[in-house]
């Protein structure tokens, strides 16, 4: 892999909804590049045929019964919200519909 | 409008259906439509810090039922996170299935005999719902939005067809048949108007024999009618664009039902990098064969089979009779028909009455049980009730229930003795000599006139067929 | 103050929970300003809970942790109490529900005094990334207590509480335990419910205890462990019996001293591990040197997997439903402003690293590759456990380091977790136990590792070391 570029870090920051000024972009690029540099030891490994492990233990089929449990008290939920209108969570205008 | 000779459209549908479970996919909040905003929420479906999802067994079983009904293979599956920011999604990722869906590779046969491939039918969670303040109430131009998370976490199955559909009518037929199958499995109530079944359509057009072209995805298709209209509009739009030397851009387009047009919603962009990865808070789903078979054993007959059975009861059905059969199956009132036939009602009458009198919201005809339906038709067949009276009794039963014979009595529907009917007809003949003359000369339309007069005089209690018989007898 | 003694004394009526809690609150009052251990103290609530414990004891309830004051890492949800995970983005948030472990502690008669400081979202090894300022090591306030559960460790080390809960994603219980001279347990993944633990990296996080002694840690773990239907990844079995096995000893056990778990450690740390091996040998174990080369890949795999999961887990902090909101002209601008102001640099670094590792075109090379390394790690440990029962190594490469020593160099900070990370990747159990002292008389921790569900055996071995090298 090429060394991590500023453009890549800027793109990742946009995806993660974090704003970086030029100084931060420079610094984060350097620091992340260092960590990725360290991760090069993985790149070299031949792991073809090795199954990935997403979970340490092989539990399967953990399900619950379809039984209703009490929901939270709405007042308690909305008390934590930054802005509420008509018992709903209010946000500034949304640009663009969900994908 | 249709595409010119030598061109065809390619359509694939993605259908999201909400599952009829008691609770949400990953928490015990009620899965019910129409509650007060944000009253059906908990730490899990609000995505509160520290909360964890636990999978609903019933949702898994309904998803398997859908897969089995679509001849798909139920396979070991995993859940993935689809990451993107959107305020109606509490965790800012959707738990869905990705490279290992619960159902893959099936098909659906349409009534016209064509077969549509099913690529996958996977489980995922629904989002909350936002409403938009200011502007037109739509998202564009709104000043701010309000979010209700009652729907967040409701179980969905997304059914992805192969791009096998070649006309808007076929797409509509597919959606209608799929809806019938979803209702037959008990997985869905099929209510498109409440959003419990939502359709996106991928549409492209190309010259026959050439490879598939770039497609556009259509959203906001809230009825079978809008599905068909939107596809036709979009195919025409793409053809016109290409014919004038333009290029179709891959994008998501919004169907505007009022204006009858599609318009650009969003083009493919950087934000579409969903960074799917396996959901670490859920484990693999690997149903044992016995579990799958138990679900299969619980499946009732699907619409195609039910249509064939009812049609067979009619011998060689006329087109109108076959329409009635289709309606009975669409309405899911096979039980009413069966009860009536078991009570001795002729299949033709049972099917026709069920198709005509049982339409509408099942909740709004709760009193009209199969038994009550059968008893009413039985009274009609024996002549105790006229056809008009029978319909009135059915309507009354639907609203308030009760015993059909008692309801008929309360409505004042006494059986009219045949002697009474004959003397009434004779009186009317005497009162309308001109009409009677024309009838005698062979103008059969006048039978309607006399029937109407009889009905008026008897407040609908007479049997129209009996009136015509008396008229014929008098004509000689 | 020992948790077992406190509980026995409260149960016997020799003292009351209220008295015990009041005494602890005094100790907090004396040192908290200097050490910055508790970032939220609930004195009134604690005294009220203690009074209820006294009532239950009077009514005849036999409570294993009767009146035992505890500190909770601030990533554990407590209904109605500020819970911030050390982050500005959750300032003022009061969860409407309790974490499973919080309920279990209360059920056993323990009394939570408040929330202990931590690295922001548990991302750090020194408790310096907290939005609420660094915690200082009670044994030497110029030094860090370790992290990310540094507040919990410091609370116990400073005598403010006898026991505390932390969480361990890559060493965040064991490393601060080592640096503060305490016993710290990273249980088998799934042994303790994560419900109500604010997630850092879901497939690695585990809650565990801090205590001065092995017996206290064992008792707390018994109380909090066991299946929880609210956590799908929780093991489907009851809590293991630990206290009854503490004196099992190590006679006949085969212990592997792992070369890769001491490589690069300071000489005094290496020396402590060697002496620990001799102690175990004298107690009847056979100790051999083993090599597990895959351990060296752990750091790289961890710093791809943990940030990847974190990038997704932390997406929900968007200013919509709870916590901080910094307004903007539209919802996306509001999300960006909120996250930019609300997250500290270390959290931003990891979110970006994880986003990168998962993004189109890089998934296979980074995240996908790391998951395969994880498989290799698990297989390597399994091979080792086919030969030996227990593995031995260092917990941290050095004694507690000075505040600020590594804050400018993320990679150097990450390297301080090099010995603890492999256990998390494998989902197995490990214990850090104090054994001797190094520079400036500061404590050194040695680490005992075992396969899944080996806690009883590890604690018995830790007890042997404690008897020799403890205070
Ligand atoms: Mg979907
Ligand atoms: Zn819920």
mmCIF file of C-alpha atoms in Angstrom, chain C residues 165-304:
data_model
loop_
_atom_site.group_PDB
_atom_site.id
_atom_site.type_symbol
_atom_site.label_atom_id
_atom_site.label_comp_id
_atom_site.label_asym_id
_atom_site.label_seq_id
_atom_site.Cartn_x
_atom_site.Cartn_y
_atom_site.Cartn_z
ATOM 1 C CA UNK C 165 -15.375 -2.231 38.024
ATOM 2 C CA UNK C 166 -13.536 -1.431 34.853
ATOM 3 C CA UNK C 167 -13.683 -2.613 31.278
ATOM 4 C CA UNK C 168 -10.921 -4.247 29.293
ATOM 5 C CA UNK C 169 -10.849 -4.018 25.498
ATOM 6 C CA UNK C 170 -7.115 -4.316 24.978
ATOM 7 C CA UNK C 171 -5.770 -4.325 28.520
ATOM 8 C CA UNK C 172 -7.742 -1.521 30.136
ATOM 9 C CA UNK C 173 -8.225 -3.405 33.416
ATOM 10 C CA UNK C 174 -4.969 -5.338 33.618
ATOM 11 C CA UNK C 175 -2.596 -2.507 32.704
ATOM 12 C CA UNK C 176 -3.952 0.029 35.256
ATOM 13 C CA UNK C 177 -4.140 -2.784 37.826
ATOM 14 C CA UNK C 178 -0.442 -3.415 37.229
ATOM 15 C CA UNK C 179 0.437 0.281 37.402
ATOM 16 C CA UNK C 180 -1.570 0.799 40.598
ATOM 17 C CA UNK C 181 -0.486 -2.407 42.388
ATOM 18 C CA UNK C 182 -3.865 -4.167 42.189
ATOM 19 C CA UNK C 183 -5.401 -7.421 41.078
ATOM 20 C CA UNK C 184 -7.326 -6.955 37.822
ATOM 21 C CA UNK C 185 -9.300 -9.572 35.925
ATOM 22 C CA UNK C 186 -10.162 -9.598 32.213
ATOM 23 C CA UNK C 187 -12.800 -12.336 32.141
ATOM 24 C CA UNK C 188 -13.488 -14.682 29.254
ATOM 25 C CA UNK C 189 -15.419 -12.855 26.535
ATOM 26 C CA UNK C 190 -19.104 -13.408 27.257
ATOM 27 C CA UNK C 191 -18.682 -14.313 30.923
ATOM 28 C CA UNK C 192 -19.925 -10.889 32.042
ATOM 29 C CA UNK C 193 -22.838 -9.184 30.326
ATOM 30 C CA UNK C 194 -21.989 -6.092 28.300
ATOM 31 C CA UNK C 195 -25.560 -4.789 28.464
ATOM 32 C CA UNK C 196 -25.262 -1.184 29.601
ATOM 33 C CA UNK C 197 -21.524 -0.947 28.943
ATOM 34 C CA UNK C 198 -20.968 1.911 26.505
ATOM 35 C CA UNK C 199 -19.317 0.128 23.630
ATOM 36 C CA UNK C 200 -15.802 0.778 22.433
ATOM 37 C CA UNK C 201 -15.099 -2.382 20.431
ATOM 38 C CA UNK C 202 -17.953 -4.813 20.865
ATOM 39 C CA UNK C 203 -16.145 -8.039 20.042
ATOM 40 C CA UNK C 204 -13.345 -7.246 22.525
ATOM 41 C CA UNK C 205 -14.965 -5.389 25.458
ATOM 42 C CA UNK C 206 -15.351 -7.170 28.789
ATOM 43 C CA UNK C 207 -16.192 -5.830 32.233
ATOM 44 C CA UNK C 208 -14.093 -6.996 35.165
ATOM 45 C CA UNK C 209 -13.063 -6.187 38.739
ATOM 46 C CA UNK C 210 -10.223 -4.345 40.470
ATOM 47 C CA UNK C 211 -9.291 -5.238 44.040
ATOM 48 C CA UNK C 212 -6.338 -5.327 46.402
ATOM 49 C CA UNK C 213 -6.598 -9.083 46.759
ATOM 50 C CA UNK C 214 -7.398 -12.081 44.607
ATOM 51 C CA UNK C 215 -10.211 -13.176 46.930
ATOM 52 C CA UNK C 216 -12.007 -9.842 46.635
ATOM 53 C CA UNK C 217 -11.685 -9.828 42.850
ATOM 54 C CA UNK C 218 -13.027 -13.397 42.738
ATOM 55 C CA UNK C 219 -16.061 -12.504 44.836
ATOM 56 C CA UNK C 220 -16.963 -9.473 42.705
ATOM 57 C CA UNK C 221 -16.555 -11.495 39.511
ATOM 58 C CA UNK C 222 -18.863 -14.208 40.872
ATOM 59 C CA UNK C 223 -21.503 -11.583 41.493
ATOM 60 C CA UNK C 224 -21.361 -9.928 38.071
ATOM 61 C CA UNK C 225 -20.778 -13.002 35.881
ATOM 62 C CA UNK C 226 -23.339 -15.380 34.434
ATOM 63 C CA UNK C 227 -25.690 -15.466 31.469
ATOM 64 C CA UNK C 228 -27.732 -12.389 30.596
ATOM 65 C CA UNK C 229 -30.526 -12.696 28.014
ATOM 66 C CA UNK C 230 -30.008 -9.026 27.130
ATOM 67 C CA UNK C 231 -26.537 -9.751 25.720
ATOM 68 C CA UNK C 232 -26.573 -12.170 22.798
ATOM 69 C CA UNK C 233 -22.835 -12.754 23.144
ATOM 70 C CA UNK C 234 -23.143 -13.686 26.806
ATOM 71 C CA UNK C 235 -22.144 -17.288 27.487
ATOM 72 C CA UNK C 236 -25.175 -19.514 28.134
ATOM 73 C CA UNK C 237 -24.132 -20.645 31.598
ATOM 74 C CA UNK C 238 -24.266 -19.479 35.212
ATOM 75 C CA UNK C 239 -21.409 -17.660 36.926
ATOM 76 C CA UNK C 240 -18.454 -19.938 37.713
ATOM 77 C CA UNK C 241 -17.492 -20.842 41.260
ATOM 78 C CA UNK C 242 -14.291 -18.985 41.971
ATOM 79 C CA UNK C 243 -14.009 -18.312 45.689
ATOM 80 C CA UNK C 244 -14.152 -21.998 46.553
ATOM 81 C CA UNK C 245 -11.167 -22.690 44.276
ATOM 82 C CA UNK C 246 -8.839 -19.946 45.497
ATOM 83 C CA UNK C 247 -6.690 -22.337 47.488
ATOM 84 C CA UNK C 248 -6.430 -24.974 44.777
ATOM 85 C CA UNK C 249 -2.767 -24.059 44.307
ATOM 86 C CA UNK C 250 -0.689 -24.858 41.252
ATOM 87 C CA UNK C 251 0.736 -28.251 42.142
ATOM 88 C CA UNK C 252 0.994 -30.358 39.007
ATOM 89 C CA UNK C 253 0.120 -27.437 36.741
ATOM 90 C CA UNK C 254 2.112 -26.741 33.596
ATOM 91 C CA UNK C 255 2.925 -23.108 33.104
ATOM 92 C CA UNK C 256 4.363 -21.566 29.950
ATOM 93 C CA UNK C 257 6.491 -18.442 30.302
ATOM 94 C CA UNK C 258 5.809 -16.714 27.003
ATOM 95 C CA UNK C 259 8.835 -15.180 25.328
ATOM 96 C CA UNK C 260 6.712 -12.682 23.382
ATOM 97 C CA UNK C 261 4.997 -11.522 26.589
ATOM 98 C CA UNK C 262 8.225 -10.234 28.106
ATOM 99 C CA UNK C 263 10.109 -9.134 25.016
ATOM 100 C CA UNK C 264 10.820 -5.424 25.180
ATOM 101 C CA UNK C 265 9.831 -5.132 28.831
ATOM 102 C CA UNK C 266 12.042 -3.185 31.214
ATOM 103 C CA UNK C 267 14.649 -5.412 32.935
ATOM 104 C CA UNK C 268 12.966 -4.991 36.326
ATOM 105 C CA UNK C 269 9.689 -6.212 34.817
ATOM 106 C CA UNK C 270 11.413 -9.169 33.185
ATOM 107 C CA UNK C 271 13.032 -9.950 36.511
ATOM 108 C CA UNK C 272 9.645 -9.903 38.282
ATOM 109 C CA UNK C 273 8.199 -12.346 35.766
ATOM 110 C CA UNK C 274 11.189 -14.669 36.248
ATOM 111 C CA UNK C 275 10.735 -14.570 40.005
ATOM 112 C CA UNK C 276 7.029 -15.279 39.553
ATOM 113 C CA UNK C 277 7.948 -18.345 37.513
ATOM 114 C CA UNK C 278 10.245 -19.513 40.306
ATOM 115 C CA UNK C 279 7.481 -18.977 42.847
ATOM 116 C CA UNK C 280 5.075 -21.102 40.823
ATOM 117 C CA UNK C 281 7.744 -23.773 40.455
ATOM 118 C CA UNK C 282 8.313 -23.833 44.189
ATOM 119 C CA UNK C 283 4.541 -24.240 44.636
ATOM 120 C CA UNK C 284 4.617 -27.390 42.527
ATOM 121 C CA UNK C 285 4.057 -26.198 38.967
ATOM 122 C CA UNK C 286 6.269 -27.068 36.035
ATOM 123 C CA UNK C 287 7.350 -23.959 34.191
ATOM 124 C CA UNK C 288 8.725 -24.049 30.671
ATOM 125 C CA UNK C 289 9.516 -21.326 28.221
ATOM 126 C CA UNK C 290 7.190 -21.163 25.219
ATOM 127 C CA UNK C 291 7.048 -19.032 22.114
ATOM 128 C CA UNK C 292 3.860 -17.831 20.417
ATOM 129 C CA UNK C 293 5.100 -15.714 17.498
ATOM 130 C CA UNK C 294 1.540 -14.725 16.498
ATOM 131 C CA UNK C 295 1.394 -12.533 19.606
ATOM 132 C CA UNK C 296 3.572 -10.031 17.782
ATOM 133 C CA UNK C 297 0.843 -9.532 15.200
ATOM 134 C CA UNK C 298 -1.685 -8.721 17.889
ATOM 135 C CA UNK C 299 -1.006 -5.021 18.124
ATOM 136 C CA UNK C 300 -1.531 -4.404 14.429
ATOM 137 C CA UNK C 301 -4.653 -6.547 14.281
ATOM 138 C CA UNK C 302 -6.052 -4.850 17.360
ATOM 139 C CA UNK C 303 -5.443 -1.348 16.056
ATOM 140 C CA UNK C 304 -7.512 -2.202 12.978
#
